[in-house]
Short mmCIF file of C-alpha atoms in Angstrom, two decimals:
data_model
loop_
_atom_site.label_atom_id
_atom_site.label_comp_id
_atom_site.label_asym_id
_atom_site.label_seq_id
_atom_site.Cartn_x
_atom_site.Cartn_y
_atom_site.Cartn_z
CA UNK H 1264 -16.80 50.38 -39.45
CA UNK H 1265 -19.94 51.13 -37.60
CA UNK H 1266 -23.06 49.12 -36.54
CA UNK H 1267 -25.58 48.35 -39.87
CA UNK H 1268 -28.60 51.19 -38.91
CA UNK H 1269 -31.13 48.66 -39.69
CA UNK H 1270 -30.78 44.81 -38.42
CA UNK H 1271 -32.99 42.46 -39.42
CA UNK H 1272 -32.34 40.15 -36.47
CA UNK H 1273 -30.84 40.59 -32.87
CA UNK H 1274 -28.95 37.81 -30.80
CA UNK H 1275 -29.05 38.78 -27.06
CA UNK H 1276 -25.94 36.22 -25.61
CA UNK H 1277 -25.86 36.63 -21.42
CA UNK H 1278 -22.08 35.60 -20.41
CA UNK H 1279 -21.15 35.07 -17.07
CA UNK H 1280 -17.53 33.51 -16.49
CA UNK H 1281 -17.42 31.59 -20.12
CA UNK H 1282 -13.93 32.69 -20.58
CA UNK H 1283 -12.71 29.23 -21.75
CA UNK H 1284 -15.46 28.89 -24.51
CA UNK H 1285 -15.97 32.12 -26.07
CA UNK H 1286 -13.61 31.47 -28.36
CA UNK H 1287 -15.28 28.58 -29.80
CA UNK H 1288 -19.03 30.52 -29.75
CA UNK H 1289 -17.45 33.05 -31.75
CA UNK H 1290 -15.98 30.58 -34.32
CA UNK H 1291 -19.54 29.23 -34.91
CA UNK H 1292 -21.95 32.14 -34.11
CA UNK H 1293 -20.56 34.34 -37.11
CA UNK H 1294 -20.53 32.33 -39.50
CA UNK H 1295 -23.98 30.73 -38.32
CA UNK H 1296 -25.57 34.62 -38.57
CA UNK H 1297 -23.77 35.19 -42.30
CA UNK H 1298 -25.28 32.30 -43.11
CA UNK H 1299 -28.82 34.31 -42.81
CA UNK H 1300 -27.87 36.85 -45.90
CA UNK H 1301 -29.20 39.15 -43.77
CA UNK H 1302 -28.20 42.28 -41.55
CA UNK H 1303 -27.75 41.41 -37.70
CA UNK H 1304 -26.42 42.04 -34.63
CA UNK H 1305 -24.96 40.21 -31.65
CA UNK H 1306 -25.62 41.92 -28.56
CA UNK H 1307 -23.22 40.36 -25.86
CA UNK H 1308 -24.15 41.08 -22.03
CA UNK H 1309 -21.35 40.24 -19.81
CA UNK H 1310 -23.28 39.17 -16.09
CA UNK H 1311 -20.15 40.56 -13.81
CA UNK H 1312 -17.65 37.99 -14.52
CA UNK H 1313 -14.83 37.10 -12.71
CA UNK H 1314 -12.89 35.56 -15.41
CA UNK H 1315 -11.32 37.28 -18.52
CA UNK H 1316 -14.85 37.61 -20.34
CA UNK H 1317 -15.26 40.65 -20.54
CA UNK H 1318 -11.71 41.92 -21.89
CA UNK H 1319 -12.68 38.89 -24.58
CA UNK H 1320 -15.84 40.40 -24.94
CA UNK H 1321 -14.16 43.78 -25.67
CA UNK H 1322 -11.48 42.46 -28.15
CA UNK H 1323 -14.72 40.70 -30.45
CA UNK H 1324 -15.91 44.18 -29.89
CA UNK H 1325 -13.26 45.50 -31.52
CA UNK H 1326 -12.85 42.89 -33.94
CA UNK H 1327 -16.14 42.56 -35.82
CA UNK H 1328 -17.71 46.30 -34.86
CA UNK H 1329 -20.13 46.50 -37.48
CA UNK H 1330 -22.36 43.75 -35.86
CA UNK H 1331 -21.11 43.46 -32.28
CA UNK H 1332 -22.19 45.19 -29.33
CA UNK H 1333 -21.28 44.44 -25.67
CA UNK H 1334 -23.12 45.49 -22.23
CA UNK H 1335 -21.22 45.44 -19.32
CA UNK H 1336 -23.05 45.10 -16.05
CA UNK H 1337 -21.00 46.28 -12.60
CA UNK H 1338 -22.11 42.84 -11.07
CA UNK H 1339 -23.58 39.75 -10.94
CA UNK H 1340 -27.42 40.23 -11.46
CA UNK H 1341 -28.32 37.01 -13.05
CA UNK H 1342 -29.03 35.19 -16.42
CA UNK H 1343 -32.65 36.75 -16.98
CA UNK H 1344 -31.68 40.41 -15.97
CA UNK H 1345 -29.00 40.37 -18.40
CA UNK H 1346 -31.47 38.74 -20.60
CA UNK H 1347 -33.80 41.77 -20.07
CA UNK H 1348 -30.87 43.84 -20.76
CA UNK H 1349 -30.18 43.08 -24.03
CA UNK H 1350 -33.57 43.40 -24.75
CA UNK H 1351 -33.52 47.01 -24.24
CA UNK H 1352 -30.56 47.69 -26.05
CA UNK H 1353 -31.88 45.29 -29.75
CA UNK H 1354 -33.35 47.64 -32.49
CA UNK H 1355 -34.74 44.43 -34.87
CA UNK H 1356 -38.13 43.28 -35.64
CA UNK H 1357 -36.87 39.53 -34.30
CA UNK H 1358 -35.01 39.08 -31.25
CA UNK H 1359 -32.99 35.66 -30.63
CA UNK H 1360 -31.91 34.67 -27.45
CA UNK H 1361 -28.53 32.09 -27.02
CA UNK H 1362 -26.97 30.75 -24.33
CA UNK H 1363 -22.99 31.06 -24.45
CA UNK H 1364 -21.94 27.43 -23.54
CA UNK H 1365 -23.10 26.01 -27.43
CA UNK H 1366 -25.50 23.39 -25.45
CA UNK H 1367 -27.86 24.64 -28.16
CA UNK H 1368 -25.94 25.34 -31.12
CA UNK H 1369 -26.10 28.77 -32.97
CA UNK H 1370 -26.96 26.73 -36.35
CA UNK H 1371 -30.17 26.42 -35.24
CA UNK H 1372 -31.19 29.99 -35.10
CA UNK H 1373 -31.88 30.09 -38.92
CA UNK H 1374 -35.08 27.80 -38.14
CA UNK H 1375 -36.03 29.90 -35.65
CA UNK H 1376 -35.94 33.27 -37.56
CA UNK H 1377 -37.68 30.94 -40.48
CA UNK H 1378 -40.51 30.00 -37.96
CA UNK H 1379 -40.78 33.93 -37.08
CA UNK H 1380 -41.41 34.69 -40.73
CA UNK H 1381 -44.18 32.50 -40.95
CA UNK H 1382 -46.52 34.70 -38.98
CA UNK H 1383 -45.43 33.80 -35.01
CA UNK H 1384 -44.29 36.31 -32.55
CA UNK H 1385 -42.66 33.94 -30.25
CA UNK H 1386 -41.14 30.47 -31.11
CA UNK H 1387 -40.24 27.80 -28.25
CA UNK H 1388 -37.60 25.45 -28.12
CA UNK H 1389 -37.52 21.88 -27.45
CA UNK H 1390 -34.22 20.32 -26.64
CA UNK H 1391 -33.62 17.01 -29.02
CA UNK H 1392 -31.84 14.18 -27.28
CA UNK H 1393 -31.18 16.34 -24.69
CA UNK H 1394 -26.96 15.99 -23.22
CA UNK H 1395 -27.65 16.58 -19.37
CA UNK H 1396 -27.26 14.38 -16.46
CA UNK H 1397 -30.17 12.15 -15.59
CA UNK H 1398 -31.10 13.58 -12.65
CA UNK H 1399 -31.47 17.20 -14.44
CA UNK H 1400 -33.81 15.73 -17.13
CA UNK H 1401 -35.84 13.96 -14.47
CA UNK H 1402 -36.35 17.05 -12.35
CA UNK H 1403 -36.60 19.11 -15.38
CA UNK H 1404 -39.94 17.07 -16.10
CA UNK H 1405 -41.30 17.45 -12.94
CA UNK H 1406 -40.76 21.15 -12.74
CA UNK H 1407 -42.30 21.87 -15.98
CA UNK H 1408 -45.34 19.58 -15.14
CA UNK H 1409 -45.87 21.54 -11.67
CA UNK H 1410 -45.24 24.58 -13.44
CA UNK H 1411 -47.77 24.08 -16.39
CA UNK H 1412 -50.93 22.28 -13.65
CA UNK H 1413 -50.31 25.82 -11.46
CA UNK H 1414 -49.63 28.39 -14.10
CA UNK H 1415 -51.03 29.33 -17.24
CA UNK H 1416 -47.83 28.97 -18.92
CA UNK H 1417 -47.47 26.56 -21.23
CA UNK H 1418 -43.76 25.35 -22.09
CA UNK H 1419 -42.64 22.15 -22.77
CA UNK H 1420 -38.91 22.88 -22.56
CA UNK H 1421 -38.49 25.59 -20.04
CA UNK H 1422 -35.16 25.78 -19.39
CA UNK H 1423 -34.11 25.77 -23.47
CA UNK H 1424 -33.38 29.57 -23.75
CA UNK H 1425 -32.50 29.57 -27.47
CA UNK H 1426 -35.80 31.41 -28.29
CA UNK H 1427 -37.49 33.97 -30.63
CA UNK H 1428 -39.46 36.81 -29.88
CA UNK H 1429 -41.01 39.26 -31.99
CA UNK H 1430 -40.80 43.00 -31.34
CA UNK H 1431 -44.06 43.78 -29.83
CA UNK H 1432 -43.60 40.90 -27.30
CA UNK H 1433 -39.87 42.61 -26.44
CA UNK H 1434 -41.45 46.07 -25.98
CA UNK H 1435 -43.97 44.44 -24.16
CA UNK H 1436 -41.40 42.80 -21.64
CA UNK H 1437 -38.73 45.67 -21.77
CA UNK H 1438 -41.94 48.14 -20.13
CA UNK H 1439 -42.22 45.40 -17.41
CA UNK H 1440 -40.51 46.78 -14.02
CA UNK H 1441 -40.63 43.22 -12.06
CA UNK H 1442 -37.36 42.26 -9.30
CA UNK H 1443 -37.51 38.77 -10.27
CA UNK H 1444 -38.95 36.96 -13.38
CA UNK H 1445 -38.50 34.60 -15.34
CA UNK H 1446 -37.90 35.68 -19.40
CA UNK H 1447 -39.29 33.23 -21.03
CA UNK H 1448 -42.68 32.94 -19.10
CA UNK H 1449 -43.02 36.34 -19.19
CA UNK H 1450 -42.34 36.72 -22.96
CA UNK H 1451 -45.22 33.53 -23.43
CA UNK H 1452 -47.99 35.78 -21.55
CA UNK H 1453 -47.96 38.70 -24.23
CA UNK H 1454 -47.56 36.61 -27.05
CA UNK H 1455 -50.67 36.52 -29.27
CA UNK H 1456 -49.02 33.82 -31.39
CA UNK H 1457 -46.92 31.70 -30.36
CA UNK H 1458 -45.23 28.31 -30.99
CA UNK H 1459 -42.58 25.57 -30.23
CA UNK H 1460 -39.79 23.64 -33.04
CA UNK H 1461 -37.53 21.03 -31.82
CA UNK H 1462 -33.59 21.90 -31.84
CA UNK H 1463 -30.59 19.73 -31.65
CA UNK H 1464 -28.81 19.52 -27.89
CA UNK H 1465 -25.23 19.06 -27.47
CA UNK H 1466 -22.79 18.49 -24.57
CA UNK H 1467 -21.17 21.84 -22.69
CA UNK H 1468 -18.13 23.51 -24.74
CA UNK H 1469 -16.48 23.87 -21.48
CA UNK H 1470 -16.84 25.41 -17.98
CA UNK H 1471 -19.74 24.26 -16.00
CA UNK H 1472 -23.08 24.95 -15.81
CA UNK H 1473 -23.93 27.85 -13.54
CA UNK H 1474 -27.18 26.87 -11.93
CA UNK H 1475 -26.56 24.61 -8.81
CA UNK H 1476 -29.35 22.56 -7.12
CA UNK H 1477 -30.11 25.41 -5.10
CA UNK H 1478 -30.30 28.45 -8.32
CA UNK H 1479 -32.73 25.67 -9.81
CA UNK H 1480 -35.13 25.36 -6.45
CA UNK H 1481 -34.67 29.48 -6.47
CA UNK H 1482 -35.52 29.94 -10.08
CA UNK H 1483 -38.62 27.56 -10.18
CA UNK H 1484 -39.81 29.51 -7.02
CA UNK H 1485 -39.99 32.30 -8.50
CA UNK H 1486 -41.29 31.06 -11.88
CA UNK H 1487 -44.46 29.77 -9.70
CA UNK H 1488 -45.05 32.85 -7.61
CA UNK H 1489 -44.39 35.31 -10.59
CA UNK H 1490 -46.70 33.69 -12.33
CA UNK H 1491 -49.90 32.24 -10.26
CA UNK H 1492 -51.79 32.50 -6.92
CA UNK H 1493 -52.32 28.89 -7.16
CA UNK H 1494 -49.80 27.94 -4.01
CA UNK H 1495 -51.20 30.89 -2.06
CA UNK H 1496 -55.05 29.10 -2.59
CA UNK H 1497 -53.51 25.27 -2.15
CA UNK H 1498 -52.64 26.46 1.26
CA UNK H 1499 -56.15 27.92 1.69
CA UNK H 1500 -58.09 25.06 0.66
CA UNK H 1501 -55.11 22.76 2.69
CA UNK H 1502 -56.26 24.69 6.19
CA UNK H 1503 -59.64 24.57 5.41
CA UNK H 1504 -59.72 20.85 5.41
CA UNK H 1505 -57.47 20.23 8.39
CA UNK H 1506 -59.48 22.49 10.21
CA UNK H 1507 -62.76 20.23 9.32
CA UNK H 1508 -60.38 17.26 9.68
CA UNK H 1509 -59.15 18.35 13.61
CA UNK H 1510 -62.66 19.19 14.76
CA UNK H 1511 -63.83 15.86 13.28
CA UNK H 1512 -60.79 14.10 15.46
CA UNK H 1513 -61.62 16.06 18.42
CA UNK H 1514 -65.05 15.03 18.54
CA UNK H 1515 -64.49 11.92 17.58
CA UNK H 1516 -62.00 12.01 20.88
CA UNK H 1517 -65.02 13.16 22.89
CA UNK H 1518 -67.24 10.74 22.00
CA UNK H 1519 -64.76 7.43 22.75
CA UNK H 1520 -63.74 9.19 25.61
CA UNK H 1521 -67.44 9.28 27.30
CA UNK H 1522 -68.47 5.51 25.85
CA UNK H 1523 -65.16 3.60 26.50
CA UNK H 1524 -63.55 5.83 29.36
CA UNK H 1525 -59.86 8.01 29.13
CA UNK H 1526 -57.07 5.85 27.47
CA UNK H 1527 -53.85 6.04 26.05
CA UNK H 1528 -53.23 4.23 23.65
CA UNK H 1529 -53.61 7.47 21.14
CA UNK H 1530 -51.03 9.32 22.74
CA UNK H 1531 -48.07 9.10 19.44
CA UNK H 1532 -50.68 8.89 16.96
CA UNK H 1533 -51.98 12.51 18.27
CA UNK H 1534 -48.04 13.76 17.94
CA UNK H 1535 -47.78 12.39 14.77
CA UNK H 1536 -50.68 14.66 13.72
CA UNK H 1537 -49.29 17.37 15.55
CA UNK H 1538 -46.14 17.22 13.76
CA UNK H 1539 -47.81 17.12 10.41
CA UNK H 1540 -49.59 19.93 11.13
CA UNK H 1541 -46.91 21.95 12.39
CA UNK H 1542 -45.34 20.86 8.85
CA UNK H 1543 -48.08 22.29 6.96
CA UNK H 1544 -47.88 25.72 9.09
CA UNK H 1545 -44.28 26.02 8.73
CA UNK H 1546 -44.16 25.10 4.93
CA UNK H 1547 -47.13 27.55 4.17
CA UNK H 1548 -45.55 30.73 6.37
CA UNK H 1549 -42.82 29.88 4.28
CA UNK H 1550 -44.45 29.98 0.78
CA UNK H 1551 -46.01 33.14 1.80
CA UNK H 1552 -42.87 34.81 2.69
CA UNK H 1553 -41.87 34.13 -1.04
CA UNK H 1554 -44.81 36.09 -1.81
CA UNK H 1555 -43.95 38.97 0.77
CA UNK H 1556 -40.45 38.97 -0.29
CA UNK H 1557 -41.23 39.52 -3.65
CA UNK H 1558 -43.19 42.96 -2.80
CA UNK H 1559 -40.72 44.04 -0.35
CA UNK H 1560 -38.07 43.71 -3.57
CA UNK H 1561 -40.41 45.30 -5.47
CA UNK H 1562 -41.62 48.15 -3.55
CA UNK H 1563 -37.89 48.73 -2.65
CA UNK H 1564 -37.58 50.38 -6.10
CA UNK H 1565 -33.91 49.45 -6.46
CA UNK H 1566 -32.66 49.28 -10.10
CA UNK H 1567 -32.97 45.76 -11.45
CA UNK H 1568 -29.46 45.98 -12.13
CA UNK H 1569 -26.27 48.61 -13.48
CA UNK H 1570 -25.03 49.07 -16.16
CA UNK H 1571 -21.02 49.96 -16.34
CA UNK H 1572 -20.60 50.29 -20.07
CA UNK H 1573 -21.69 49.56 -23.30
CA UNK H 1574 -19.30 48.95 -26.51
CA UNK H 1575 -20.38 49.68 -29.48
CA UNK H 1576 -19.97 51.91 -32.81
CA UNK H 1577 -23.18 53.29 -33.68
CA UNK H 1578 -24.11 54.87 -37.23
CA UNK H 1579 -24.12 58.45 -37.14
CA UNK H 1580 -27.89 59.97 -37.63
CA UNK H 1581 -28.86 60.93 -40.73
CA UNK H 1582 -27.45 64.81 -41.99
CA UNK H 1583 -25.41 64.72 -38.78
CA UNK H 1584 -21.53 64.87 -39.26
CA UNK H 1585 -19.76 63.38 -36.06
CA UNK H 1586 -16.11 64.21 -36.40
CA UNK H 1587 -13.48 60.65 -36.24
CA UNK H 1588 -11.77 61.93 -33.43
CA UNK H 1589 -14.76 62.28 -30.79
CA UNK H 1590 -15.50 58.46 -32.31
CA UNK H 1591 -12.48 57.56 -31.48
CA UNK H 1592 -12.55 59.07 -27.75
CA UNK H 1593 -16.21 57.49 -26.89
CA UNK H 1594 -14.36 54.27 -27.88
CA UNK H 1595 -11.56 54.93 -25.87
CA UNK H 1596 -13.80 55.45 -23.22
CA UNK H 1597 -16.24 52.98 -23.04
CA UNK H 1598 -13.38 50.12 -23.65
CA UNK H 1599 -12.63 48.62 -20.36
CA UNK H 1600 -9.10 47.84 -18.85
CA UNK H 1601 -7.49 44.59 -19.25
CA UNK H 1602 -8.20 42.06 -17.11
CA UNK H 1603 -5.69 40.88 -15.09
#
């Protein structure tokens, strides 16, 4: 059974060590996409992991050809390159993008694809009642207020990836050639329509989730320098008014130093400034070295990211006969050994 030549709707899933739920994502995506009465495909892209995904991966493969495809990366690139990925390998019109650990359930992509078909090229999410820890909701806020007062992106959930994009938006993205970015963002600034629903939250299948405190800080940096000069100019319009601030100190300085004679008594209050300052020179060398660092990626011109092997059965072109056996041996090829 081969791949249906036409799909109305792809689902780009980015797995990375989800061994212990896949089992469950299948049990609910599947039915979830029959439910649509439509043709689709589920295009799974496995991130490098070190756990028996991708020999799962393979056996779904295997198991439900004629609407699953799998892209196996050599390594660990990163949620939004394998994100970018499956972009490049969807043929439909709408393009759905699901996380694997059923935090947002697969039930809810009908309303997306039924937003899509109202006109939009890109539909939002907003997580309902959302099943995180405190402290991630809290600094979840934060980041997408600092992110929407410095960027032009406008997102009130930015780290729901359950989204919709049309195909013009994916083209649009998949002719992109950026190191680092972030999908969603990206996706928002070519979008001449777009639009947010609300969809339900729910608690992790299993596992953990894969972005520490520190992947978080990383990821938001480079959501605000991908995205906006703003930092670069804060730290412009920051010197310029310390500069007018010092000289206003040192003559200030001067002048109580002629009327009332030298003194002391200013002596920690000037290394308290001094350390402040030295704070503000630090933290803006800093902010532009995530600026350089991002050229020096780029102008590197390494590949994003490698691709070991894709699984999948494709439909023969029309008026050309492929014989069963060379089938047969690109599938025996492209199928991966078993994990250990």
């Amino acid at each position: 059974m081969t791949l249906h030549a036409h799909p109305a709707v792809s689902v780009v899933v980015p797995v990375y060590n989800e061994e212990a739920g896949l089992a469950a994502l299948f049990a609910r995506l599947y039915p979830a996409l029959d439910a649509l009465n439509e043709p689709y495909e589920i295009l799974f892209v496995n991130d490098g992991s070190r756990d028996r995904s991708a020999a799962l991966l393979a056996a779904q493969q295997r198991l439900r050809p004629d609407v699953t495809r799998v892209v196996l990366f050599n390594g660990n690139y990163g949620q939004h390159m394998a994100i970018l990925a499956g972009f490049e390998h969807t043929r439909a019109p709408i393009v759905v993008t699901l996380d694997a650990d059923l935090q947002n359930p697969p039930e809810e992509i009908g309303k997306l694809v039924a937003k899509m078909r109202e006109g939009y090229d890109y539909v939002g999410t907003i997580r309902r009642m959302r099943q995180d820890s405190r402290f991630r909701r809290y600094a979840s806020r934060a980041m997408n207020w600092t992110r929407e007062k410095i960027t032009s992106v406008r997102m009130t959930d930015q780290g729901c990836m359950l989204r919709a994009y049309g195909r013009d938006v994916v083209d649009t993205v998949n002719r992109c050639t950026e190191s680092n970015t972030f999908v969603p963002a990206l996706a928002y600034t070519f979008a001449l329509k777009p639009t947010e629903i609300e969809v339900a939250h729910e608690e992790r299948q299993a596992g953990e989730s894969k972005y520490s405190l520190f992947k978080l800080i990383r990821l938001n940096f480079d959501l605000v320098t991908g995205f906006s000069l703003v930092p670069l100019q804060l730290m412009s319009y920051s010197g310029i008014l310390l500069a007018l601030a010092s000289g206003a100190l040192f003559l200030y300085l001067m002048v109580q130093r002629f009327v009332e004679g030298s003194q002391v008594q200013g002596v920690f209050t000037l290394f308290a400034i001094t350390f402040f300052l030295l704070g503000v020179v630090l933290f803006s060398i800093g902010l532009l070295g995530e600026y350089i660092g991002r050229i020096y990626e780029q102008v590197r011109g390494r590949p994003r990211y490698l691709v070991q092997a894709v699984l999948q059965d494709l439909p023969p072109e029309p008026g050309v006969f492929v014989p069963h056996i060379a089938q047969a041996t690109n599938a025996a090829q492209q199928t991966p050994a078993p994990l250990p």
